[in-house]
């Protein structure tokens, strides 16, 4: 079971049409233990608890892309800095956050091609 906790202060505002409601919601997911070794290409790391914060904004029926932040509370500042460098690109950060939410792990960078 995945338990995502909403943070206090989030809002959904209706001003007329309920389908055009504006939301500003923040939530947190505690990842019990994810190993950043795959992300850093370094096998010398152990599993550490992480926290993934998610921010949803925009219309309720057409939200903006979610904004993700990943925190490493029990990791040295050097390793945290290296991980944050890898997660600087919003698309990479989103991919890793979704992997943490769905699988509880970091993943190697993957190439995705879309045929048109």
PDB file of C-alpha atoms in Angstrom:
ATOM      1  CA  UNK A   1       0.000   0.000   0.000  1.00  0.00           C
ATOM      2  CA  UNK A   2       1.266   3.478  -0.884  1.00  0.00           C
ATOM      3  CA  UNK A   3       0.345   6.191   1.593  1.00  0.00           C
ATOM      4  CA  UNK A   4       0.682   9.756   0.336  1.00  0.00           C
ATOM      5  CA  UNK A   5      -0.024  12.427   2.941  1.00  0.00           C
ATOM      6  CA  UNK A   6      -1.362  15.813   1.966  1.00  0.00           C
ATOM      7  CA  UNK A   7       0.242  18.804   3.631  1.00  0.00           C
ATOM      8  CA  UNK A   8      -1.762  21.297   5.622  1.00  0.00           C
ATOM      9  CA  UNK A   9      -2.769  24.435   3.729  1.00  0.00           C
ATOM     10  CA  UNK A  10      -3.592  22.898   0.346  1.00  0.00           C
ATOM     11  CA  UNK A  11      -6.598  24.360  -1.419  1.00  0.00           C
ATOM     12  CA  UNK A  12      -9.216  23.608  -4.046  1.00  0.00           C
ATOM     13  CA  UNK A  13     -11.136  26.763  -4.933  1.00  0.00           C
ATOM     14  CA  UNK A  14     -14.454  26.767  -6.784  1.00  0.00           C
ATOM     15  CA  UNK A  15     -15.631  30.021  -8.298  1.00  0.00           C
ATOM     16  CA  UNK A  16     -18.667  29.060 -10.325  1.00  0.00           C
ATOM     17  CA  UNK A  17     -18.080  25.959 -12.437  1.00  0.00           C
ATOM     18  CA  UNK A  18     -16.872  23.114 -10.160  1.00  0.00           C
ATOM     19  CA  UNK A  19     -15.005  21.525 -13.082  1.00  0.00           C
ATOM     20  CA  UNK A  20     -12.908  24.695 -13.391  1.00  0.00           C
ATOM     21  CA  UNK A  21     -11.825  24.538  -9.740  1.00  0.00           C
ATOM     22  CA  UNK A  22      -8.257  25.699  -9.093  1.00  0.00           C
ATOM     23  CA  UNK A  23      -6.081  23.483  -6.916  1.00  0.00           C
ATOM     24  CA  UNK A  24      -2.858  24.033  -5.039  1.00  0.00           C
ATOM     25  CA  UNK A  25      -2.100  20.821  -3.171  1.00  0.00           C
ATOM     26  CA  UNK A  26       1.148  19.562  -1.693  1.00  0.00           C
ATOM     27  CA  UNK A  27       1.692  15.990  -0.569  1.00  0.00           C
ATOM     28  CA  UNK A  28       4.524  13.883   0.831  1.00  0.00           C
ATOM     29  CA  UNK A  29       5.467  10.261   0.333  1.00  0.00           C
ATOM     30  CA  UNK A  30       7.985   8.649   2.684  1.00  0.00           C
ATOM     31  CA  UNK A  31      10.095   6.082   0.835  1.00  0.00           C
ATOM     32  CA  UNK A  32      11.213   3.513   3.439  1.00  0.00           C
ATOM     33  CA  UNK A  33      14.487   2.708   1.717  1.00  0.00           C
ATOM     34  CA  UNK A  34      15.747   3.408  -1.765  1.00  0.00           C
ATOM     35  CA  UNK A  35      19.292   2.870  -2.905  1.00  0.00           C
ATOM     36  CA  UNK A  36      20.750   5.780  -4.912  1.00  0.00           C
ATOM     37  CA  UNK A  37      23.495   3.491  -6.294  1.00  0.00           C
ATOM     38  CA  UNK A  38      21.753   3.121  -9.675  1.00  0.00           C
ATOM     39  CA  UNK A  39      21.229   6.857  -9.930  1.00  0.00           C
ATOM     40  CA  UNK A  40      24.884   7.594  -9.156  1.00  0.00           C
ATOM     41  CA  UNK A  41      26.429   4.647 -11.016  1.00  0.00           C
ATOM     42  CA  UNK A  42      28.173   3.706  -7.771  1.00  0.00           C
ATOM     43  CA  UNK A  43      27.505   0.317  -6.122  1.00  0.00           C
ATOM     44  CA  UNK A  44      28.820   1.432  -2.707  1.00  0.00           C
ATOM     45  CA  UNK A  45      25.583   2.812  -1.282  1.00  0.00           C
ATOM     46  CA  UNK A  46      22.996   1.321   1.028  1.00  0.00           C
ATOM     47  CA  UNK A  47      19.267   1.847   1.113  1.00  0.00           C
ATOM     48  CA  UNK A  48      18.288   5.070   2.847  1.00  0.00           C
ATOM     49  CA  UNK A  49      14.908   6.527   3.694  1.00  0.00           C
ATOM     50  CA  UNK A  50      13.906   9.293   1.303  1.00  0.00           C
ATOM     51  CA  UNK A  51      11.019  11.710   1.043  1.00  0.00           C
ATOM     52  CA  UNK A  52       9.257  12.648  -2.164  1.00  0.00           C
ATOM     53  CA  UNK A  53       7.191  15.857  -2.165  1.00  0.00           C
ATOM     54  CA  UNK A  54       4.609  16.469  -4.870  1.00  0.00           C
ATOM     55  CA  UNK A  55       2.906  19.748  -5.746  1.00  0.00           C
ATOM     56  CA  UNK A  56      -0.220  19.780  -7.901  1.00  0.00           C
ATOM     57  CA  UNK A  57      -1.524  23.064  -9.292  1.00  0.00           C
ATOM     58  CA  UNK A  58      -3.918  24.261 -11.961  1.00  0.00           C
ATOM     59  CA  UNK A  59      -7.437  23.271 -12.887  1.00  0.00           C
ATOM     60  CA  UNK A  60      -8.807  20.209 -11.151  1.00  0.00           C
ATOM     61  CA  UNK A  61      -9.698  18.552 -14.476  1.00  0.00           C
ATOM     62  CA  UNK A  62      -6.570  19.794 -16.331  1.00  0.00           C
ATOM     63  CA  UNK A  63      -3.739  20.027 -13.788  1.00  0.00           C
ATOM     64  CA  UNK A  64      -0.313  21.410 -14.612  1.00  0.00           C
ATOM     65  CA  UNK A  65       2.566  18.936 -14.677  1.00  0.00           C
ATOM     66  CA  UNK A  66       3.299  17.887 -11.100  1.00  0.00           C
ATOM     67  CA  UNK A  67       6.362  19.388  -9.448  1.00  0.00           C
ATOM     68  CA  UNK A  68       8.490  16.866  -7.552  1.00  0.00           C
ATOM     69  CA  UNK A  69      11.230  17.301  -4.958  1.00  0.00           C
ATOM     70  CA  UNK A  70      13.206  14.414  -3.505  1.00  0.00           C
ATOM     71  CA  UNK A  71      14.886  14.718  -0.109  1.00  0.00           C
ATOM     72  CA  UNK A  72      17.619  12.579   1.442  1.00  0.00           C
ATOM     73  CA  UNK A  73      17.508  13.282   5.200  1.00  0.00           C
ATOM     74  CA  UNK A  74      20.024  10.629   6.341  1.00  0.00           C
ATOM     75  CA  UNK A  75      22.577  11.088   3.576  1.00  0.00           C
ATOM     76  CA  UNK A  76      25.841  13.020   3.757  1.00  0.00           C
ATOM     77  CA  UNK A  77      25.892  16.486   2.225  1.00  0.00           C
ATOM     78  CA  UNK A  78      28.421  15.326  -0.382  1.00  0.00           C
ATOM     79  CA  UNK A  79      26.214  12.478  -1.597  1.00  0.00           C
ATOM     80  CA  UNK A  80      23.094  14.668  -1.407  1.00  0.00           C
ATOM     81  CA  UNK A  81      24.822  17.276  -3.560  1.00  0.00           C
ATOM     82  CA  UNK A  82      25.801  14.642  -6.125  1.00  0.00           C
ATOM     83  CA  UNK A  83      22.253  13.236  -6.216  1.00  0.00           C
ATOM     84  CA  UNK A  84      20.716  16.704  -6.530  1.00  0.00           C
ATOM     85  CA  UNK A  85      23.045  17.409  -9.462  1.00  0.00           C
ATOM     86  CA  UNK A  86      21.699  14.279 -11.194  1.00  0.00           C
ATOM     87  CA  UNK A  87      18.113  15.359 -10.407  1.00  0.00           C
ATOM     88  CA  UNK A  88      18.550  18.956 -11.585  1.00  0.00           C
ATOM     89  CA  UNK A  89      16.681  18.298 -14.849  1.00  0.00           C
ATOM     90  CA  UNK A  90      12.911  18.416 -14.078  1.00  0.00           C
ATOM     91  CA  UNK A  91      12.189  15.499 -16.442  1.00  0.00           C
ATOM     92  CA  UNK A  92      14.801  13.274 -14.784  1.00  0.00           C
ATOM     93  CA  UNK A  93      13.524  14.288 -11.334  1.00  0.00           C
ATOM     94  CA  UNK A  94       9.943  13.477 -12.395  1.00  0.00           C
ATOM     95  CA  UNK A  95      10.987  10.075 -13.778  1.00  0.00           C
ATOM     96  CA  UNK A  96      12.862   9.213 -10.560  1.00  0.00           C
ATOM     97  CA  UNK A  97      10.011  10.466  -8.337  1.00  0.00           C
ATOM     98  CA  UNK A  98       7.454   8.386 -10.231  1.00  0.00           C
ATOM     99  CA  UNK A  99       9.751   5.367  -9.927  1.00  0.00           C
ATOM    100  CA  UNK A 100      10.024   5.955  -6.165  1.00  0.00           C
ATOM    101  CA  UNK A 101       6.240   6.281  -5.873  1.00  0.00           C
ATOM    102  CA  UNK A 102       5.406   3.222  -7.953  1.00  0.00           C
ATOM    103  CA  UNK A 103       8.328   0.871  -7.262  1.00  0.00           C
ATOM    104  CA  UNK A 104      10.179   2.306  -4.269  1.00  0.00           C
ATOM    105  CA  UNK A 105      13.475   2.401  -6.176  1.00  0.00           C
ATOM    106  CA  UNK A 106      15.672   4.704  -8.218  1.00  0.00           C
ATOM    107  CA  UNK A 107      16.198   3.632 -11.806  1.00  0.00           C
ATOM    108  CA  UNK A 108      18.958   4.003 -14.385  1.00  0.00           C
ATOM    109  CA  UNK A 109      18.409   6.766 -16.890  1.00  0.00           C
ATOM    110  CA  UNK A 110      16.484   5.378 -19.820  1.00  0.00           C
ATOM    111  CA  UNK A 111      15.916   6.609 -23.324  1.00  0.00           C
ATOM    112  CA  UNK A 112      12.317   6.888 -24.361  1.00  0.00           C
ATOM    113  CA  UNK A 113      11.496   7.389 -27.997  1.00  0.00           C
ATOM    114  CA  UNK A 114       8.061   8.239 -29.234  1.00  0.00           C
ATOM    115  CA  UNK A 115       7.199   7.436 -32.807  1.00  0.00           C
ATOM    116  CA  UNK A 116       4.977   9.976 -34.509  1.00  0.00           C
TER     117      UNK A 116
END
